[in-house]
Short mmCIF file of C-alpha atoms in Angstrom, two decimals:
data_model
loop_
_atom_site.label_atom_id
_atom_site.label_comp_id
_atom_site.label_asym_id
_atom_site.label_seq_id
_atom_site.Cartn_x
_atom_site.Cartn_y
_atom_site.Cartn_z
CA UNK A 1 54.14 89.48 -203.08
CA UNK A 2 50.83 89.13 -204.32
CA UNK A 3 48.58 92.08 -204.80
CA UNK A 4 46.43 91.22 -202.25
CA UNK A 5 49.13 90.58 -199.54
CA UNK A 6 50.50 94.30 -200.57
CA UNK A 7 47.11 96.06 -199.96
CA UNK A 8 47.05 93.82 -196.83
CA UNK A 9 50.14 95.44 -195.98
CA UNK A 10 49.31 98.69 -196.73
CA UNK A 11 45.71 98.55 -194.73
CA UNK A 12 47.44 96.74 -191.88
CA UNK A 13 50.30 99.34 -191.16
CA UNK A 14 47.64 102.19 -190.97
CA UNK A 15 44.57 100.49 -188.86
CA UNK A 16 41.68 102.67 -188.75
CA UNK A 17 42.48 104.71 -191.82
CA UNK A 18 40.73 104.97 -195.05
CA UNK A 19 42.63 104.76 -198.25
CA UNK A 20 40.56 105.28 -201.45
CA UNK A 21 41.12 102.70 -204.13
CA UNK A 22 42.70 105.34 -206.50
CA UNK A 23 45.42 106.06 -203.39
CA UNK A 24 45.75 102.08 -202.69
CA UNK A 25 46.73 101.84 -206.53
CA UNK A 26 49.03 104.90 -206.71
CA UNK A 27 50.82 103.85 -203.49
CA UNK A 28 51.65 99.84 -204.74
CA UNK A 29 51.85 100.79 -208.71
CA UNK A 30 48.79 98.45 -209.78
CA UNK A 31 45.38 99.36 -211.39
CA UNK A 32 42.51 100.33 -209.50
CA UNK A 33 40.85 97.15 -210.84
CA UNK A 34 43.68 94.83 -208.94
CA UNK A 35 42.87 96.58 -206.02
CA UNK A 36 39.24 96.11 -205.82
CA UNK A 37 40.14 92.21 -206.60
CA UNK A 38 42.59 92.19 -203.70
CA UNK A 39 39.64 93.14 -201.28
CA UNK A 40 37.24 91.14 -202.25
CA UNK A 41 39.77 88.22 -201.81
CA UNK A 42 40.78 89.81 -198.56
CA UNK A 43 37.04 89.75 -197.66
CA UNK A 44 36.62 86.25 -198.56
CA UNK A 45 39.42 84.97 -196.25
CA UNK A 46 37.76 86.82 -193.25
CA UNK A 47 39.37 90.33 -193.25
CA UNK A 48 37.12 92.63 -191.78
CA UNK A 49 37.88 95.45 -194.48
CA UNK A 50 35.45 98.39 -194.17
CA UNK A 51 34.38 100.49 -197.40
CA UNK A 52 32.90 104.02 -196.56
CA UNK A 53 31.45 106.10 -199.93
CA UNK A 54 33.93 109.09 -200.70
CA UNK A 55 36.41 107.19 -198.15
CA UNK A 56 37.58 104.22 -199.38
CA UNK A 57 38.66 101.50 -197.50
CA UNK A 58 39.76 100.32 -193.75
CA UNK A 59 41.29 97.68 -191.74
CA UNK A 60 39.12 97.87 -188.57
CA UNK A 61 41.42 98.65 -186.02
CA UNK A 62 39.75 95.63 -183.55
CA UNK A 63 40.35 93.09 -186.12
CA UNK A 64 41.08 89.69 -184.50
CA UNK A 65 42.24 88.38 -187.64
CA UNK A 66 45.64 87.23 -187.74
CA UNK A 67 48.34 88.33 -190.40
CA UNK A 68 51.60 87.69 -191.29
CA UNK A 69 51.65 91.70 -191.25
CA UNK A 70 50.19 92.14 -188.26
CA UNK A 71 52.56 89.51 -186.61
CA UNK A 72 55.61 91.12 -188.59
CA UNK A 73 55.41 94.37 -186.76
CA UNK A 74 56.52 92.61 -183.51
CA UNK A 75 59.15 90.63 -185.31
CA UNK A 76 63.07 91.52 -184.57
CA UNK A 77 64.38 88.19 -186.25
CA UNK A 78 66.01 88.61 -189.23
CA UNK A 79 65.59 86.41 -192.52
CA UNK A 80 62.51 84.63 -190.82
CA UNK A 81 59.94 83.73 -193.49
CA UNK A 82 55.99 84.09 -192.28
CA UNK A 83 53.12 82.80 -193.47
CA UNK A 84 49.66 82.45 -191.87
CA UNK A 85 46.36 80.86 -192.74
CA UNK A 86 43.09 81.30 -191.06
CA UNK A 87 42.28 77.53 -190.85
CA UNK A 88 44.69 74.15 -191.45
CA UNK A 89 44.49 70.70 -190.87
CA UNK A 90 47.51 70.89 -188.48
CA UNK A 91 50.69 73.60 -188.74
CA UNK A 92 53.02 70.58 -187.68
CA UNK A 93 51.86 68.58 -190.65
CA UNK A 94 51.88 71.01 -193.40
CA UNK A 95 55.39 72.27 -192.43
CA UNK A 96 56.60 68.69 -192.39
CA UNK A 97 55.32 68.34 -195.79
CA UNK A 98 57.56 71.29 -196.76
CA UNK A 99 60.51 70.51 -195.05
CA UNK A 100 60.29 66.98 -196.90
CA UNK A 101 60.32 69.07 -200.38
CA UNK A 102 63.61 70.55 -199.44
CA UNK A 103 62.23 73.73 -197.82
CA UNK A 104 64.94 75.81 -196.18
CA UNK A 105 65.12 76.62 -192.62
CA UNK A 106 63.41 80.12 -190.97
CA UNK A 107 59.88 79.21 -192.50
CA UNK A 108 57.30 79.58 -189.58
CA UNK A 109 53.62 78.82 -190.06
CA UNK A 110 50.63 80.36 -188.05
CA UNK A 111 47.07 79.60 -188.08
CA UNK A 112 44.20 80.59 -186.06
CA UNK A 113 42.36 77.57 -186.17
CA UNK A 114 43.28 73.65 -186.99
CA UNK A 115 40.70 71.01 -187.58
CA UNK A 116 43.41 68.02 -186.55
CA UNK A 117 45.69 69.67 -184.11
CA UNK A 118 47.98 67.32 -182.65
CA UNK A 119 50.04 66.74 -179.21
CA UNK A 120 52.32 64.46 -177.77
CA UNK A 121 51.19 60.60 -177.77
CA UNK A 122 49.08 61.00 -180.83
CA UNK A 123 46.73 62.98 -178.74
CA UNK A 124 44.32 65.05 -180.47
CA UNK A 125 45.07 69.27 -179.63
CA UNK A 126 42.05 71.19 -179.00
CA UNK A 127 42.50 74.11 -181.70
CA UNK A 128 39.36 76.22 -181.62
CA UNK A 129 39.15 79.48 -184.20
CA UNK A 130 39.84 82.84 -182.71
CA UNK A 131 40.94 81.66 -179.46
CA UNK A 132 44.62 80.44 -180.07
CA UNK A 133 47.83 80.56 -181.44
CA UNK A 134 48.79 77.83 -183.46
CA UNK A 135 52.63 78.09 -184.66
CA UNK A 136 55.23 75.96 -186.01
CA UNK A 137 58.55 76.59 -187.41
CA UNK A 138 61.18 74.69 -189.67
CA UNK A 139 64.61 74.68 -188.40
CA UNK A 140 67.70 72.31 -189.63
CA UNK A 141 69.94 72.55 -186.83
CA UNK A 142 73.54 70.99 -186.55
CA UNK A 143 72.47 68.81 -183.81
CA UNK A 144 72.24 65.04 -182.88
CA UNK A 145 69.16 63.11 -182.11
CA UNK A 146 70.01 62.82 -178.74
CA UNK A 147 70.38 66.41 -178.23
CA UNK A 148 67.01 67.10 -180.09
CA UNK A 149 65.33 67.92 -176.43
CA UNK A 150 66.93 71.31 -176.74
CA UNK A 151 64.41 72.31 -179.16
CA UNK A 152 61.86 71.71 -177.18
CA UNK A 153 63.31 73.03 -173.55
CA UNK A 154 64.04 75.77 -175.76
CA UNK A 155 60.72 76.50 -177.09
CA UNK A 156 59.04 76.25 -173.70
CA UNK A 157 61.06 78.85 -172.23
CA UNK A 158 60.59 81.03 -175.28
CA UNK A 159 57.29 80.61 -174.92
CA UNK A 160 57.24 81.21 -170.93
CA UNK A 161 58.81 84.24 -171.46
CA UNK A 162 56.88 85.64 -174.45
CA UNK A 163 53.51 85.28 -172.07
CA UNK A 164 55.35 87.28 -169.12
CA UNK A 165 56.55 90.09 -171.85
CA UNK A 166 52.98 90.45 -173.43
CA UNK A 167 50.70 89.47 -170.99
CA UNK A 168 52.11 90.31 -167.63
CA UNK A 169 51.26 87.10 -165.79
CA UNK A 170 54.25 84.73 -164.50
CA UNK A 171 54.26 80.93 -166.80
CA UNK A 172 55.52 78.04 -165.11
CA UNK A 173 57.23 74.87 -167.29
CA UNK A 174 55.75 71.24 -166.56
CA UNK A 175 58.83 69.25 -167.89
CA UNK A 176 59.11 68.90 -170.57
CA UNK A 177 57.23 70.34 -172.69
CA UNK A 178 53.84 72.26 -171.48
CA UNK A 179 53.73 75.75 -170.21
CA UNK A 180 51.04 76.72 -167.09
CA UNK A 181 49.51 80.02 -166.37
CA UNK A 182 47.03 80.37 -163.06
CA UNK A 183 47.64 76.86 -162.45
CA UNK A 184 46.18 75.74 -165.86
CA UNK A 185 47.84 74.41 -168.94
CA UNK A 186 47.82 77.03 -171.76
CA UNK A 187 50.54 75.73 -174.25
CA UNK A 188 51.60 72.62 -175.28
CA UNK A 189 54.94 72.01 -177.58
CA UNK A 190 55.04 68.84 -180.23
CA UNK A 191 58.41 68.52 -181.59
CA UNK A 192 58.88 66.17 -184.71
CA UNK A 193 61.75 65.80 -187.27
CA UNK A 194 63.92 63.48 -189.30
CA UNK A 195 67.07 61.80 -189.19
CA UNK A 196 70.03 61.98 -191.51
CA UNK A 197 70.99 58.09 -191.61
CA UNK A 198 74.36 58.97 -192.83
CA UNK A 199 75.72 61.49 -189.85
CA UNK A 200 73.14 60.15 -187.28
CA UNK A 201 72.15 63.73 -186.68
CA UNK A 202 68.91 65.72 -187.21
CA UNK A 203 68.02 66.47 -191.00
CA UNK A 204 65.34 68.87 -189.81
CA UNK A 205 63.11 69.47 -187.19
CA UNK A 206 59.37 70.92 -186.74
CA UNK A 207 58.68 72.68 -183.66
CA UNK A 208 54.77 73.13 -183.07
CA UNK A 209 53.72 75.15 -180.51
CA UNK A 210 49.93 75.55 -179.81
CA UNK A 211 48.86 78.43 -177.08
CA UNK A 212 45.24 78.61 -175.48
CA UNK A 213 45.26 82.58 -175.40
CA UNK A 214 41.44 83.36 -174.68
CA UNK A 215 38.48 81.20 -173.05
CA UNK A 216 36.91 79.43 -175.97
CA UNK A 217 32.76 80.05 -175.97
CA UNK A 218 31.46 77.78 -173.58
CA UNK A 219 34.51 77.08 -171.70
CA UNK A 220 37.16 74.46 -172.27
CA UNK A 221 35.71 70.59 -173.09
CA UNK A 222 34.99 68.39 -170.15
CA UNK A 223 37.76 66.01 -170.71
CA UNK A 224 40.54 68.92 -170.41
CA UNK A 225 40.05 69.63 -167.02
CA UNK A 226 43.50 71.06 -166.75
CA UNK A 227 43.21 73.51 -169.58
CA UNK A 228 43.28 77.20 -169.25
CA UNK A 229 44.01 80.51 -171.33
CA UNK A 230 46.95 83.11 -171.34
CA UNK A 231 44.45 86.10 -170.82
CA UNK A 232 41.25 85.66 -168.75
CA UNK A 233 39.28 87.85 -171.18
CA UNK A 234 40.36 89.01 -174.61
CA UNK A 235 42.13 92.27 -174.86
CA UNK A 236 41.24 95.28 -177.36
CA UNK A 237 42.35 94.36 -180.83
CA UNK A 238 44.09 91.58 -181.96
CA UNK A 239 47.70 92.08 -180.09
CA UNK A 240 46.89 89.60 -177.49
CA UNK A 241 47.64 87.11 -180.61
CA UNK A 242 50.00 88.80 -182.87
CA UNK A 243 52.45 90.15 -180.17
CA UNK A 244 52.88 86.78 -178.68
CA UNK A 245 53.64 85.04 -181.85
CA UNK A 246 56.32 87.79 -182.69
CA UNK A 247 57.78 87.71 -179.13
CA UNK A 248 57.78 83.87 -179.03
CA UNK A 249 59.90 83.46 -182.23
CA UNK A 250 62.16 86.60 -181.11
CA UNK A 251 62.98 84.70 -177.99
CA UNK A 252 63.57 81.07 -179.66
CA UNK A 253 65.59 82.59 -182.23
CA UNK A 254 67.29 84.94 -179.87
CA UNK A 255 68.55 81.33 -178.24
CA UNK A 256 69.10 79.27 -181.18
CA UNK A 257 72.26 79.95 -182.84
CA UNK A 258 73.86 79.24 -179.33
CA UNK A 259 71.72 76.26 -178.73
CA UNK A 260 74.17 73.85 -178.14
CA UNK A 261 75.23 75.98 -175.17
CA UNK A 262 71.74 75.94 -173.29
CA UNK A 263 71.57 79.82 -172.81
CA UNK A 264 68.09 79.27 -171.77
CA UNK A 265 68.65 76.40 -169.05
CA UNK A 266 68.11 79.09 -166.07
CA UNK A 267 65.29 80.99 -167.76
CA UNK A 268 63.64 77.17 -167.95
CA UNK A 269 64.76 75.61 -164.77
CA UNK A 270 63.33 78.91 -162.25
CA UNK A 271 60.05 78.77 -163.94
CA UNK A 272 59.72 74.85 -163.23
CA UNK A 273 56.70 73.84 -161.74
CA UNK A 274 57.79 70.53 -160.64
CA UNK A 275 61.26 71.16 -158.86
CA UNK A 276 60.97 70.08 -154.89
CA UNK A 277 57.55 68.90 -155.49
CA UNK A 278 55.96 65.02 -155.29
CA UNK A 279 55.24 63.73 -158.78
CA UNK A 280 53.35 60.95 -160.64
CA UNK A 281 55.65 59.47 -163.32
CA UNK A 282 54.08 57.59 -165.84
CA UNK A 283 55.85 55.35 -167.96
CA UNK A 284 53.92 53.01 -170.02
CA UNK A 285 50.88 51.97 -168.35
CA UNK A 286 52.78 52.17 -165.00
CA UNK A 287 52.39 54.97 -162.57
CA UNK A 288 54.55 55.80 -158.99
CA UNK A 289 55.49 58.74 -157.23
CA UNK A 290 58.86 60.36 -156.56
CA UNK A 291 60.11 63.61 -155.53
CA UNK A 292 61.81 66.21 -158.53
CA UNK A 293 65.15 67.21 -156.80
CA UNK A 294 66.72 69.16 -159.99
CA UNK A 295 67.01 69.22 -163.61
CA UNK A 296 70.65 68.28 -165.01
CA UNK A 297 72.86 70.31 -168.14
CA UNK A 298 70.79 67.92 -170.96
CA UNK A 299 67.58 68.68 -169.05
CA UNK A 300 66.98 65.12 -167.57
CA UNK A 301 64.96 65.34 -164.71
CA UNK A 302 66.60 64.09 -161.49
CA UNK A 303 64.31 62.28 -159.04
CA UNK A 304 64.20 60.73 -155.75
CA UNK A 305 61.92 57.29 -155.87
CA UNK A 306 59.69 56.12 -153.01
CA UNK A 307 62.52 53.76 -151.43
CA UNK A 308 65.19 56.56 -151.31
CA UNK A 309 67.04 55.79 -154.47
CA UNK A 310 67.94 58.20 -157.21
CA UNK A 311 67.32 58.29 -161.12
CA UNK A 312 67.07 60.94 -163.93
CA UNK A 313 64.42 60.59 -166.44
CA UNK A 314 65.10 61.65 -169.82
CA UNK A 315 61.70 61.09 -171.41
CA UNK A 316 58.33 60.33 -170.37
CA UNK A 317 55.27 62.06 -168.63
CA UNK A 318 55.00 63.53 -165.22
CA UNK A 319 52.11 65.01 -163.06
CA UNK A 320 52.12 67.22 -159.91
CA UNK A 321 50.64 65.63 -157.29
CA UNK A 322 47.48 67.52 -155.74
CA UNK A 323 48.41 68.33 -152.08
CA UNK A 324 45.68 66.39 -150.95
CA UNK A 325 46.87 62.99 -152.26
CA UNK A 326 50.32 63.56 -150.55
CA UNK A 327 51.20 61.69 -147.46
#
C-alpha cells in the first residue's frame, strides 16, 4: 500500500481529528517529508484535507469524497479487493481490460463520475460527478452462458436490498435490470462477459451498477424523464454513497456462492414492479401489450398476450403502461 493510501486510511478512520505530520510519520513508520508529499497528492486528487497550525491534518467530517477506506468500513465481504477513482471513462470498460489481462475474481472498481458510462443497447448512462455511485466488479463464475441472467438479477436484488437498508425507502425492480424508488428509475445494471469456447461457460463477467444517489444540480436531463434519485436530498457526510456501495457488495457476495440455487429469487420477485400489470413489450422495432403474470425460476417473465395466449420472455425490454393508457 502506498504512503498516500496509508495516510488516507489513518485520516479516514479518525474523521474530524487532527494529526500532526510527526504523529502520522510515527504511526506509519515513514518520514515527515513522505507524509507531506502524500497529503499534497491526496489534495490534488480532490480530498478535502484541512491543515491547522500546531494541530496538523484532518479529513473533514462532511467530506463527500468516495474512498476505498470510507467504503471498507461497511464491508463484510472477505478477500474483496476495492479500488476507488474520482473520474473514469467507464468502470465496466476499465474492469474488462483488467479481466482480459488475467485479473482474478473479486476486484471491485468504484467511481464518483464517468465520462463514457454505458447502459444496455449501447445507450449512454448519465454519470455526473458527486451525485452518483458507479460500481463494477469482476467475477469468474462456474456458470453457463444461458444462466448469465442470474448475475444481473442477483445484482438487482442486492441493489434493492441495499437501498432499503441504507435509505429506508422501498425499492422495486423493473424486469429485468432496473431499480426504481419513488416511481423513478434510480439504478441501471449492465452485465458483460466473455465465453470460454471450450466449456461453453463464462470465462468472466463484469457486473456494472450505476446508482443515482442524489439529485444533480439543475435536475436530470429532459431526455431522461424516468430518472430519479435514491435520496431526495444529500445526507450529512458521505455515508449515503459509501454505505450504499458496501451494502450492495455485501448482499451480492452473500448470494454469489450459491448463485445456481437462486437464493435471492423471492427477494427479487416480491419487489417486482411489473407483475400483475399491463406492460408494453419492446422487441426490435415492434411493440405490443401484454399482462405480466409471474416469474419462472430462471427469471424469464411469463406474460399473457392480448389474444389470450401465454408465453415467456427470456430477454428484451418491457415498460409498465400508464393507467391512462390502459383499456
